[in-house]
Amino acid sequence: MKKLLRRLDERGVLWATLNRPERRNAVDYDMMDEFEQLIHEIKHLPHVKALVITGAGDAFCAGGDLQQFHALRTTEEAYPMLQRMGTVLYDLMLLPVPTIALLNGTAVGGGCEIASACDYRFAAHTATVGFVQGNLAITTGWGGAAMLLEKVRHDEAMTLLCSARRFTAHDAKDLGFIQEVFLDDVMLSCDKWIEEMLIPRAEVLRAYKESAARRWEATGLRERMVQEIRQCAQLWEGEAHHEAVAAFFRR
Ligand SMILES: CC[C@H](C(=O)O)C(=O)SCCNC(=O)CCNC(=O)[C@H](O)C(C)(C)COP(=O)(O)OP(=O)(O)OC[C@H]1O[C@@H](n2cnc3c(N)ncnc32)[C@H](O)[C@@H]1OP(=O)(O)O
């Protein structure tokens, strides 16, 4: 079954839904495959004017699949997985269309990294967000800190990362991470926002996004993400990390 559902609407907006609700939409290797396919398709479909990523069920995304990735014990074993999803998120960040992370519910860990790769983050008022990796004795492992530092003020990024806390949607908006908090149905609210705010034709929107991409390419974002991923891979093999993950599954 598809783990990343997608629907292209009549305006050229592509709606992608993370579809592992029984695992709070945790990202596994299959979902990485589907993310890679989605990004490749959008790069080659000139009529796509925007991408919205949201989650099925109660959560947006619980980050990496702790069960599947718990088998990775050493730096050498963890690095390829981290680097693979880091490349997906770099390509998502530079995708030549406006991107929206529509946080229908909880976004934690790598889920916040996916959201950071998007141009906008909109949230249900009931959603919570948290860069909780610190509670697992690791840092962001998919380049999320480097991307976050491109999107919010330095002190706000440090609060989000170093607290390893979950924040309400309103608090995350005060921190500049969330741009819109929706009180009503998030899909309808997001659709209305797109109708009002993404009026220009696809080629105009793509041209503006390519300006942003050129800046990130020129300032070495990719290398900063690779260094961050290497750092996470080092921490990954520590006993503190493996014990924290084991404790999660004992809870
Ligand atoms: C790989 C590195 C990556 C990175 O940073 O680069 C990361 O993302 S590290 C992983 C960070 N993520 C977490 O630590 C989140 C762990 N999950 C939770 O804190 C909660 O599940 C939460 C807040 C997302 C949702 O809580 P809720 O009470 O609504 O649900 P449950 O906890 O009962 O979970 C339901 C069901 O889903 C399974 N689950 C949840 N998160 C994950 C996950 N990340 N990987 C695998 N499976 C996950 C959970 O075990 C439950 O399954 P069940 O069989 O029913 O026990």
PDB file of C-alpha atoms and ligand atoms in Angstrom:
ATOM      1  CA  MET A   1       0.000   0.000   0.000  1.00  0.00           C
ATOM      2  CA  LYS A   2       1.247   3.492  -0.833  1.00  0.00           C
ATOM      3  CA  LYS A   3       2.838   5.214   2.171  1.00  0.00           C
ATOM      4  CA  LEU A   4       2.789   8.604   0.488  1.00  0.00           C
ATOM      5  CA  LEU A   5      -0.599   9.268  -1.142  1.00  0.00           C
ATOM      6  CA  ARG A   6      -0.790  12.056  -3.682  1.00  0.00           C
ATOM      7  CA  ARG A   7      -3.553  14.032  -5.455  1.00  0.00           C
ATOM      8  CA  LEU A   8      -3.031  16.720  -8.125  1.00  0.00           C
ATOM      9  CA  ASP A   9      -5.903  19.227  -8.109  1.00  0.00           C
ATOM     10  CA  GLU A  10      -7.240  21.219 -11.045  1.00  0.00           C
ATOM     11  CA  ARG A  11      -5.071  24.256 -10.162  1.00  0.00           C
ATOM     12  CA  GLY A  12      -1.844  22.232 -10.261  1.00  0.00           C
ATOM     13  CA  VAL A  13      -1.467  21.930  -6.483  1.00  0.00           C
ATOM     14  CA  LEU A  14      -0.103  18.515  -5.482  1.00  0.00           C
ATOM     15  CA  TRP A  15      -1.377  17.251  -2.103  1.00  0.00           C
ATOM     16  CA  ALA A  16       0.851  14.520  -0.591  1.00  0.00           C
ATOM     17  CA  THR A  17      -0.273  12.615   2.515  1.00  0.00           C
ATOM     18  CA  LEU A  18       2.053  10.597   4.751  1.00  0.00           C
ATOM     19  CA  ASN A  19       0.077   7.398   5.120  1.00  0.00           C
ATOM     20  CA  ARG A  20       1.231   5.261   8.064  1.00  0.00           C
ATOM     21  CA  PRO A  21      -1.288   6.469  10.670  1.00  0.00           C
ATOM     22  CA  GLU A  22      -0.855   3.313  12.731  1.00  0.00           C
ATOM     23  CA  ARG A  23       2.775   4.417  13.226  1.00  0.00           C
ATOM     24  CA  ARG A  24       1.986   8.145  13.487  1.00  0.00           C
ATOM     25  CA  ASN A  25       3.324   8.425   9.928  1.00  0.00           C
ATOM     26  CA  ALA A  26       6.890   7.518  10.948  1.00  0.00           C
ATOM     27  CA  VAL A  27       9.261   7.547   7.973  1.00  0.00           C
ATOM     28  CA  ASP A  28      10.623   4.138   6.925  1.00  0.00           C
ATOM     29  CA  TYR A  29      12.659   3.120   3.854  1.00  0.00           C
ATOM     30  CA  ASP A  30       9.532   2.609   1.738  1.00  0.00           C
ATOM     31  CA  MET A  31       8.382   6.140   2.494  1.00  0.00           C
ATOM     32  CA  MET A  32      11.838   7.434   1.584  1.00  0.00           C
ATOM     33  CA  ASP A  33      11.478   5.648  -1.782  1.00  0.00           C
ATOM     34  CA  GLU A  34       8.135   7.360  -2.361  1.00  0.00           C
ATOM     35  CA  PHE A  35       9.471  10.762  -1.309  1.00  0.00           C
ATOM     36  CA  GLU A  36      12.308  10.383  -3.850  1.00  0.00           C
ATOM     37  CA  GLN A  37       9.801   9.495  -6.602  1.00  0.00           C
ATOM     38  CA  LEU A  38       7.512  12.415  -5.679  1.00  0.00           C
ATOM     39  CA  ILE A  39      10.336  14.959  -5.775  1.00  0.00           C
ATOM     40  CA  HIS A  40      11.613  13.607  -9.104  1.00  0.00           C
ATOM     41  CA  GLU A  41       8.106  13.840 -10.594  1.00  0.00           C
ATOM     42  CA  ILE A  42       7.511  17.431  -9.453  1.00  0.00           C
ATOM     43  CA  LYS A  43      10.857  18.562 -10.845  1.00  0.00           C
ATOM     44  CA  HIS A  44       9.701  17.295 -14.246  1.00  0.00           C
ATOM     45  CA  LEU A  45       6.033  18.401 -14.193  1.00  0.00           C
ATOM     46  CA  PRO A  46       6.086  22.124 -15.130  1.00  0.00           C
ATOM     47  CA  HIS A  47       2.350  22.557 -14.504  1.00  0.00           C
ATOM     48  CA  VAL A  48       2.671  21.703 -10.779  1.00  0.00           C
ATOM     49  CA  LYS A  49       2.472  25.085  -8.977  1.00  0.00           C
ATOM     50  CA  ALA A  50       2.735  24.043  -5.306  1.00  0.00           C
ATOM     51  CA  LEU A  51       3.189  21.032  -3.022  1.00  0.00           C
ATOM     52  CA  VAL A  52       1.310  20.474   0.232  1.00  0.00           C
ATOM     53  CA  ILE A  53       2.533  17.713   2.583  1.00  0.00           C
ATOM     54  CA  THR A  54       0.222  16.558   5.345  1.00  0.00           C
ATOM     55  CA  GLY A  55      -0.405  13.452   7.463  1.00  0.00           C
ATOM     56  CA  ALA A  56      -3.101  10.790   7.690  1.00  0.00           C
ATOM     57  CA  GLY A  57      -4.790  10.265  11.035  1.00  0.00           C
ATOM     58  CA  ASP A  58      -3.919  12.097  14.251  1.00  0.00           C
ATOM     59  CA  ALA A  59      -0.277  12.965  13.584  1.00  0.00           C
ATOM     60  CA  PHE A  60       1.706  14.748  10.889  1.00  0.00           C
ATOM     61  CA  CYS A  61       4.875  12.683  11.355  1.00  0.00           C
ATOM     62  CA  ALA A  62       6.661  10.994  14.279  1.00  0.00           C
ATOM     63  CA  GLY A  63      10.051  11.221  12.579  1.00  0.00           C
ATOM     64  CA  GLY A  64      12.213   8.261  11.640  1.00  0.00           C
ATOM     65  CA  ASP A  65      10.841   4.760  12.183  1.00  0.00           C
ATOM     66  CA  LEU A  66      12.487   3.918  15.503  1.00  0.00           C
ATOM     67  CA  GLN A  67      11.623   0.234  15.121  1.00  0.00           C
ATOM     68  CA  GLN A  68      13.173  -0.126  11.671  1.00  0.00           C
ATOM     69  CA  PHE A  69      16.178   2.098  12.412  1.00  0.00           C
ATOM     70  CA  HIS A  70      16.844   0.627  15.880  1.00  0.00           C
ATOM     71  CA  ALA A  71      18.687  -2.135  14.017  1.00  0.00           C
ATOM     72  CA  LEU A  72      21.296   0.421  12.984  1.00  0.00           C
ATOM     73  CA  ARG A  73      23.813   0.282  15.844  1.00  0.00           C
ATOM     74  CA  THR A  74      26.997   2.024  14.684  1.00  0.00           C
ATOM     75  CA  THR A  75      27.975   5.291  13.015  1.00  0.00           C
ATOM     76  CA  GLU A  76      28.772   3.384   9.819  1.00  0.00           C
ATOM     77  CA  GLU A  77      25.376   1.652   9.852  1.00  0.00           C
ATOM     78  CA  ALA A  78      23.352   4.795  10.641  1.00  0.00           C
ATOM     79  CA  TYR A  79      25.042   7.268   8.293  1.00  0.00           C
ATOM     80  CA  PRO A  80      23.670   5.894   4.961  1.00  0.00           C
ATOM     81  CA  MET A  81      20.061   6.063   6.198  1.00  0.00           C
ATOM     82  CA  LEU A  82      20.509   9.540   7.654  1.00  0.00           C
ATOM     83  CA  GLN A  83      22.281  10.794   4.536  1.00  0.00           C
ATOM     84  CA  ARG A  84      19.611   9.305   2.251  1.00  0.00           C
ATOM     85  CA  MET A  85      16.761  11.172   3.980  1.00  0.00           C
ATOM     86  CA  GLY A  86      18.968  14.235   4.306  1.00  0.00           C
ATOM     87  CA  THR A  87      19.272  14.263   0.509  1.00  0.00           C
ATOM     88  CA  VAL A  88      15.490  13.908   0.166  1.00  0.00           C
ATOM     89  CA  LEU A  89      15.007  16.930   2.440  1.00  0.00           C
ATOM     90  CA  TYR A  90      17.662  19.001   0.660  1.00  0.00           C
ATOM     91  CA  ASP A  91      15.885  18.291  -2.641  1.00  0.00           C
ATOM     92  CA  LEU A  92      12.538  19.121  -1.000  1.00  0.00           C
ATOM     93  CA  MET A  93      13.974  22.400   0.353  1.00  0.00           C
ATOM     94  CA  LEU A  94      15.169  23.420  -3.110  1.00  0.00           C
ATOM     95  CA  LEU A  95      12.137  22.061  -4.990  1.00  0.00           C
ATOM     96  CA  PRO A  96      11.223  24.669  -7.636  1.00  0.00           C
ATOM     97  CA  VAL A  97       7.666  25.156  -6.339  1.00  0.00           C
ATOM     98  CA  PRO A  98       6.277  26.711  -3.124  1.00  0.00           C
ATOM     99  CA  THR A  99       5.932  23.985  -0.477  1.00  0.00           C
ATOM    100  CA  ILE A 100       3.621  23.849   2.545  1.00  0.00           C
ATOM    101  CA  ALA A 101       3.900  21.483   5.526  1.00  0.00           C
ATOM    102  CA  LEU A 102       0.300  21.208   6.729  1.00  0.00           C
ATOM    103  CA  LEU A 103       0.642  19.942  10.304  1.00  0.00           C
ATOM    104  CA  ASN A 104      -2.663  18.164  10.853  1.00  0.00           C
ATOM    105  CA  GLY A 105      -1.324  16.886  14.206  1.00  0.00           C
ATOM    106  CA  THR A 106       1.858  16.073  16.111  1.00  0.00           C
ATOM    107  CA  ALA A 107       5.148  16.666  14.301  1.00  0.00           C
ATOM    108  CA  VAL A 108       8.218  15.458  16.213  1.00  0.00           C
ATOM    109  CA  GLY A 109      11.819  14.605  15.435  1.00  0.00           C
ATOM    110  CA  GLY A 110      12.349  14.076  11.730  1.00  0.00           C
ATOM    111  CA  GLY A 111       8.738  15.192  11.232  1.00  0.00           C
ATOM    112  CA  CYS A 112       9.881  18.677  12.211  1.00  0.00           C
ATOM    113  CA  GLU A 113      12.801  18.304   9.806  1.00  0.00           C
ATOM    114  CA  ILE A 114      10.407  17.560   6.945  1.00  0.00           C
ATOM    115  CA  ALA A 115       8.411  20.633   7.976  1.00  0.00           C
ATOM    116  CA  SER A 116      11.590  22.748   8.122  1.00  0.00           C
ATOM    117  CA  ALA A 117      12.375  21.817   4.507  1.00  0.00           C
ATOM    118  CA  CYS A 118       9.085  23.410   3.414  1.00  0.00           C
ATOM    119  CA  ASP A 119       8.597  27.107   2.659  1.00  0.00           C
ATOM    120  CA  TYR A 120       5.545  27.362   4.909  1.00  0.00           C
ATOM    121  CA  ARG A 121       4.366  25.489   8.030  1.00  0.00           C
ATOM    122  CA  PHE A 122       0.662  25.687   8.789  1.00  0.00           C
ATOM    123  CA  ALA A 123      -0.797  23.839  11.790  1.00  0.00           C
ATOM    124  CA  ALA A 124      -4.056  22.698  13.306  1.00  0.00           C
ATOM    125  CA  HIS A 125      -4.547  24.541  16.603  1.00  0.00           C
ATOM    126  CA  THR A 126      -4.384  21.136  18.310  1.00  0.00           C
ATOM    127  CA  ALA A 127      -1.019  20.216  16.770  1.00  0.00           C
ATOM    128  CA  THR A 128       2.217  20.057  18.754  1.00  0.00           C
ATOM    129  CA  VAL A 129       5.730  20.289  17.351  1.00  0.00           C
ATOM    130  CA  GLY A 130       9.041  19.247  18.840  1.00  0.00           C
ATOM    131  CA  PHE A 131      12.629  18.682  17.798  1.00  0.00           C
ATOM    132  CA  VAL A 132      12.746  15.841  20.359  1.00  0.00           C
ATOM    133  CA  GLN A 133      15.921  14.212  19.048  1.00  0.00           C
ATOM    134  CA  GLY A 134      17.825  15.559  22.073  1.00  0.00           C
ATOM    135  CA  ASN A 135      15.708  13.300  24.283  1.00  0.00           C
ATOM    136  CA  LEU A 136      17.170  10.373  22.321  1.00  0.00           C
ATOM    137  CA  ALA A 137      20.738  11.628  22.889  1.00  0.00           C
ATOM    138  CA  ILE A 138      21.132  12.583  19.235  1.00  0.00           C
ATOM    139  CA  THR A 139      20.794  15.740  17.173  1.00  0.00           C
ATOM    140  CA  THR A 140      18.612  16.233  14.094  1.00  0.00           C
ATOM    141  CA  GLY A 141      19.803  13.533  11.714  1.00  0.00           C
ATOM    142  CA  TRP A 142      18.383  14.645   8.367  1.00  0.00           C
ATOM    143  CA  GLY A 143      19.843  18.162   8.174  1.00  0.00           C
ATOM    144  CA  GLY A 144      16.926  19.733  10.008  1.00  0.00           C
ATOM    145  CA  ALA A 145      18.978  22.135  12.144  1.00  0.00           C
ATOM    146  CA  ALA A 146      20.744  23.641   9.107  1.00  0.00           C
ATOM    147  CA  MET A 147      17.390  24.088   7.342  1.00  0.00           C
ATOM    148  CA  LEU A 148      15.701  25.509  10.455  1.00  0.00           C
ATOM    149  CA  LEU A 149      18.484  28.080  10.848  1.00  0.00           C
ATOM    150  CA  GLU A 150      17.602  29.262   7.333  1.00  0.00           C
ATOM    151  CA  LYS A 151      13.954  29.702   8.253  1.00  0.00           C
ATOM    152  CA  VAL A 152      13.733  31.219  11.753  1.00  0.00           C
ATOM    153  CA  ARG A 153      15.728  33.669  13.897  1.00  0.00           C
ATOM    154  CA  HIS A 154      18.871  32.165  15.486  1.00  0.00           C
ATOM    155  CA  ASP A 155      17.699  32.387  19.112  1.00  0.00           C
ATOM    156  CA  GLU A 156      14.321  30.894  18.181  1.00  0.00           C
ATOM    157  CA  ALA A 157      15.986  28.028  16.314  1.00  0.00           C
ATOM    158  CA  MET A 158      18.197  27.340  19.333  1.00  0.00           C
ATOM    159  CA  THR A 159      15.125  27.298  21.610  1.00  0.00           C
ATOM    160  CA  LEU A 160      13.361  24.797  19.359  1.00  0.00           C
ATOM    161  CA  LEU A 161      16.447  22.557  19.045  1.00  0.00           C
ATOM    162  CA  CYS A 162      18.087  22.776  22.474  1.00  0.00           C
ATOM    163  CA  SER A 163      14.892  22.468  24.537  1.00  0.00           C
ATOM    164  CA  ALA A 164      13.987  19.154  22.811  1.00  0.00           C
ATOM    165  CA  ARG A 165      10.478  20.133  23.988  1.00  0.00           C
ATOM    166  CA  ARG A 166       7.112  19.816  22.277  1.00  0.00           C
ATOM    167  CA  PHE A 167       5.426  23.197  21.707  1.00  0.00           C
ATOM    168  CA  THR A 168       1.787  24.022  21.049  1.00  0.00           C
ATOM    169  CA  ALA A 169       0.960  25.368  17.598  1.00  0.00           C
ATOM    170  CA  HIS A 170       0.461  28.857  19.053  1.00  0.00           C
ATOM    171  CA  ASP A 171       3.788  28.803  20.909  1.00  0.00           C
ATOM    172  CA  ALA A 172       5.530  27.502  17.774  1.00  0.00           C
ATOM    173  CA  LYS A 173       3.960  30.410  15.859  1.00  0.00           C
ATOM    174  CA  ASP A 174       5.326  32.851  18.431  1.00  0.00           C
ATOM    175  CA  LEU A 175       8.735  31.245  17.793  1.00  0.00           C
ATOM    176  CA  GLY A 176       8.371  31.870  14.066  1.00  0.00           C
ATOM    177  CA  PHE A 177       8.273  28.177  13.131  1.00  0.00           C
ATOM    178  CA  ILE A 178       4.586  28.111  12.265  1.00  0.00           C
ATOM    179  CA  GLN A 179       3.090  30.758   9.946  1.00  0.00           C
ATOM    180  CA  GLU A 180      -0.635  29.986  10.197  1.00  0.00           C
ATOM    181  CA  VAL A 181      -2.639  28.238  12.948  1.00  0.00           C
ATOM    182  CA  PHE A 182      -5.962  26.928  11.648  1.00  0.00           C
ATOM    183  CA  LEU A 183      -8.982  26.631  13.963  1.00  0.00           C
ATOM    184  CA  ASP A 184     -11.139  24.908  11.361  1.00  0.00           C
ATOM    185  CA  ASP A 185     -10.597  22.001   8.973  1.00  0.00           C
ATOM    186  CA  VAL A 186      -6.918  22.272   8.010  1.00  0.00           C
ATOM    187  CA  MET A 187      -7.384  21.018   4.441  1.00  0.00           C
ATOM    188  CA  LEU A 188     -10.133  23.559   3.690  1.00  0.00           C
ATOM    189  CA  SER A 189      -8.212  26.339   5.462  1.00  0.00           C
ATOM    190  CA  CYS A 190      -5.038  25.542   3.522  1.00  0.00           C
ATOM    191  CA  ASP A 191      -6.982  25.340   0.252  1.00  0.00           C
ATOM    192  CA  LYS A 192      -8.444  28.802   0.940  1.00  0.00           C
ATOM    193  CA  TRP A 193      -4.978  30.202   1.750  1.00  0.00           C
ATOM    194  CA  ILE A 194      -3.622  28.836  -1.540  1.00  0.00           C
ATOM    195  CA  GLU A 195      -6.569  30.326  -3.449  1.00  0.00           C
ATOM    196  CA  GLU A 196      -5.824  33.764  -2.002  1.00  0.00           C
ATOM    197  CA  MET A 197      -2.015  33.699  -1.823  1.00  0.00           C
ATOM    198  CA  LEU A 198      -0.645  31.559  -4.640  1.00  0.00           C
ATOM    199  CA  ILE A 199      -2.349  33.319  -7.510  1.00  0.00           C
ATOM    200  CA  PRO A 200       0.429  33.630 -10.119  1.00  0.00           C
ATOM    201  CA  ARG A 201       0.991  31.030 -12.794  1.00  0.00           C
ATOM    202  CA  ALA A 202       3.219  28.038 -12.112  1.00  0.00           C
ATOM    203  CA  GLU A 203       6.150  29.469 -14.076  1.00  0.00           C
ATOM    204  CA  VAL A 204       6.144  32.667 -11.942  1.00  0.00           C
ATOM    205  CA  LEU A 205       6.020  30.751  -8.672  1.00  0.00           C
ATOM    206  CA  ARG A 206       8.769  28.419  -9.858  1.00  0.00           C
ATOM    207  CA  ALA A 207      10.968  31.373 -10.831  1.00  0.00           C
ATOM    208  CA  TYR A 208      10.681  32.922  -7.364  1.00  0.00           C
ATOM    209  CA  LYS A 209      11.458  29.595  -5.652  1.00  0.00           C
ATOM    210  CA  GLU A 210      14.488  29.109  -7.885  1.00  0.00           C
ATOM    211  CA  SER A 211      15.864  32.428  -6.543  1.00  0.00           C
ATOM    212  CA  ALA A 212      15.732  31.022  -3.022  1.00  0.00           C
ATOM    213  CA  ALA A 213      17.324  27.765  -4.170  1.00  0.00           C
ATOM    214  CA  ARG A 214      20.208  29.652  -5.767  1.00  0.00           C
ATOM    215  CA  ARG A 215      20.927  31.388  -2.451  1.00  0.00           C
ATOM    216  CA  TRP A 216      21.019  28.086  -0.548  1.00  0.00           C
ATOM    217  CA  GLU A 217      23.291  26.565  -3.199  1.00  0.00           C
ATOM    218  CA  ALA A 218      25.607  29.596  -3.035  1.00  0.00           C
ATOM    219  CA  THR A 219      25.843  29.551   0.765  1.00  0.00           C
ATOM    220  CA  GLY A 220      26.760  25.877   1.071  1.00  0.00           C
ATOM    221  CA  LEU A 221      23.565  24.620   2.717  1.00  0.00           C
ATOM    222  CA  ARG A 222      24.174  21.122   1.366  1.00  0.00           C
ATOM    223  CA  GLU A 223      27.582  20.833   3.057  1.00  0.00           C
ATOM    224  CA  ARG A 224      26.204  22.200   6.326  1.00  0.00           C
ATOM    225  CA  MET A 225      23.518  19.491   6.253  1.00  0.00           C
ATOM    226  CA  VAL A 226      26.111  16.781   5.509  1.00  0.00           C
ATOM    227  CA  GLN A 227      28.241  17.888   8.477  1.00  0.00           C
ATOM    228  CA  GLU A 228      25.170  17.848  10.732  1.00  0.00           C
ATOM    229  CA  ILE A 229      24.258  14.353   9.547  1.00  0.00           C
ATOM    230  CA  ARG A 230      27.822  13.132  10.212  1.00  0.00           C
ATOM    231  CA  GLN A 231      27.539  14.535  13.747  1.00  0.00           C
ATOM    232  CA  CYS A 232      24.230  12.753  14.349  1.00  0.00           C
ATOM    233  CA  ALA A 233      25.706   9.488  13.060  1.00  0.00           C
ATOM    234  CA  GLN A 234      28.505   9.822  15.617  1.00  0.00           C
ATOM    235  CA  LEU A 235      26.030  10.287  18.478  1.00  0.00           C
ATOM    236  CA  TRP A 236      23.819   7.502  17.114  1.00  0.00           C
ATOM    237  CA  GLU A 237      26.193   4.727  18.198  1.00  0.00           C
ATOM    238  CA  GLY A 238      26.312   5.961  21.798  1.00  0.00           C
ATOM    239  CA  GLU A 239      24.721   3.737  24.463  1.00  0.00           C
ATOM    240  CA  ALA A 240      22.603   6.664  25.648  1.00  0.00           C
ATOM    241  CA  HIS A 241      20.812   6.772  22.283  1.00  0.00           C
ATOM    242  CA  HIS A 242      20.150   3.039  22.061  1.00  0.00           C
ATOM    243  CA  GLU A 243      18.890   2.967  25.646  1.00  0.00           C
ATOM    244  CA  ALA A 244      16.575   5.930  25.027  1.00  0.00           C
ATOM    245  CA  VAL A 245      15.033   4.196  21.990  1.00  0.00           C
ATOM    246  CA  ALA A 246      14.663   0.918  23.911  1.00  0.00           C
ATOM    247  CA  ALA A 247      12.952   2.856  26.707  1.00  0.00           C
ATOM    248  CA  PHE A 248      10.488   4.309  24.205  1.00  0.00           C
ATOM    249  CA  PHE A 249       9.389   0.822  23.197  1.00  0.00           C
ATOM    250  CA  ARG A 250       9.174  -0.304  26.847  1.00  0.00           C
ATOM    251  CA  ARG A 251       6.902   2.636  27.798  1.00  0.00           C
TER     252      ARG A 251
HETATM  253  C1  LIG B   1      15.954   8.679  12.490  1.00  0.00           C
HETATM  254  C2  LIG B   1      16.369   9.957  13.075  1.00  0.00           C
HETATM  255  C3  LIG B   1      15.307  10.960  12.948  1.00  0.00           C
HETATM  256  C4  LIG B   1      15.987  12.283  12.889  1.00  0.00           C
HETATM  257  O1  LIG B   1      15.836  13.120  13.776  1.00  0.00           O
HETATM  258  O2  LIG B   1      16.714  12.467  11.919  1.00  0.00           O
HETATM  259  C5  LIG B   1      14.254  10.965  14.025  1.00  0.00           C
HETATM  260  O3  LIG B   1      13.169  11.388  13.780  1.00  0.00           O
HETATM  261  S1  LIG B   1      14.557  10.237  15.567  1.00  0.00           S
HETATM  262  C6  LIG B   1      12.847   9.758  16.086  1.00  0.00           C
HETATM  263  C7  LIG B   1      12.215  10.871  16.823  1.00  0.00           C
HETATM  264  N1  LIG B   1      10.814  10.551  17.068  1.00  0.00           N
HETATM  265  C8  LIG B   1      10.354  10.272  18.282  1.00  0.00           C
HETATM  266  O4  LIG B   1      11.103  10.134  19.230  1.00  0.00           O
HETATM  267  C9  LIG B   1       8.861  10.187  18.426  1.00  0.00           C
HETATM  268  C10 LIG B   1       8.418   8.905  19.094  1.00  0.00           C
HETATM  269  N2  LIG B   1       6.949   8.871  19.192  1.00  0.00           N
HETATM  270  C11 LIG B   1       6.268   9.607  20.124  1.00  0.00           C
HETATM  271  O5  LIG B   1       6.805  10.382  20.888  1.00  0.00           O
HETATM  272  C12 LIG B   1       4.766   9.422  20.138  1.00  0.00           C
HETATM  273  O6  LIG B   1       4.473   8.197  19.465  1.00  0.00           O
HETATM  274  C13 LIG B   1       4.000  10.550  19.438  1.00  0.00           C
HETATM  275  C14 LIG B   1       4.094  11.831  20.279  1.00  0.00           C
HETATM  276  C15 LIG B   1       4.530  10.786  18.051  1.00  0.00           C
HETATM  277  C16 LIG B   1       2.504  10.134  19.325  1.00  0.00           C
HETATM  278  O7  LIG B   1       2.029   9.744  20.598  1.00  0.00           O
HETATM  279  P1  LIG B   1       0.621   8.973  20.699  1.00  0.00           P
HETATM  280  O8  LIG B   1       0.364   8.725  22.143  1.00  0.00           O
HETATM  281  O9  LIG B   1      -0.377   9.654  19.857  1.00  0.00           O
HETATM  282  O10 LIG B   1       0.886   7.578  19.966  1.00  0.00           O
HETATM  283  P2  LIG B   1       1.738   6.333  20.523  1.00  0.00           P
HETATM  284  O11 LIG B   1       2.980   6.790  21.200  1.00  0.00           O
HETATM  285  O12 LIG B   1       0.827   5.409  21.260  1.00  0.00           O
HETATM  286  O13 LIG B   1       2.184   5.649  19.144  1.00  0.00           O
HETATM  287  C17 LIG B   1       1.215   4.993  18.321  1.00  0.00           C
HETATM  288  C18 LIG B   1       1.956   3.880  17.623  1.00  0.00           C
HETATM  289  O14 LIG B   1       2.941   4.454  16.721  1.00  0.00           O
HETATM  290  C19 LIG B   1       4.235   3.944  17.050  1.00  0.00           C
HETATM  291  N3  LIG B   1       5.220   4.993  16.829  1.00  0.00           N
HETATM  292  C20 LIG B   1       5.154   6.267  17.242  1.00  0.00           C
HETATM  293  N4  LIG B   1       6.256   6.954  16.881  1.00  0.00           N
HETATM  294  C21 LIG B   1       7.043   6.070  16.203  1.00  0.00           C
HETATM  295  C22 LIG B   1       8.321   6.160  15.559  1.00  0.00           C
HETATM  296  N5  LIG B   1       9.018   7.300  15.496  1.00  0.00           N
HETATM  297  N6  LIG B   1       8.809   5.032  14.980  1.00  0.00           N
HETATM  298  C23 LIG B   1       8.113   3.871  15.013  1.00  0.00           C
HETATM  299  N7  LIG B   1       6.896   3.694  15.592  1.00  0.00           N
HETATM  300  C24 LIG B   1       6.388   4.814  16.177  1.00  0.00           C
HETATM  301  C25 LIG B   1       4.150   3.558  18.509  1.00  0.00           C
HETATM  302  O15 LIG B   1       5.147   2.615  18.818  1.00  0.00           O
HETATM  303  C26 LIG B   1       2.741   2.995  18.591  1.00  0.00           C
HETATM  304  O16 LIG B   1       2.762   1.695  18.064  1.00  0.00           O
HETATM  305  P3  LIG B   1       2.108   0.473  18.918  1.00  0.00           P
HETATM  306  O17 LIG B   1       2.440  -0.747  18.127  1.00  0.00           O
HETATM  307  O18 LIG B   1       0.648   0.815  18.965  1.00  0.00           O
HETATM  308  O19 LIG B   1       2.758   0.526  20.284  1.00  0.00           O
END
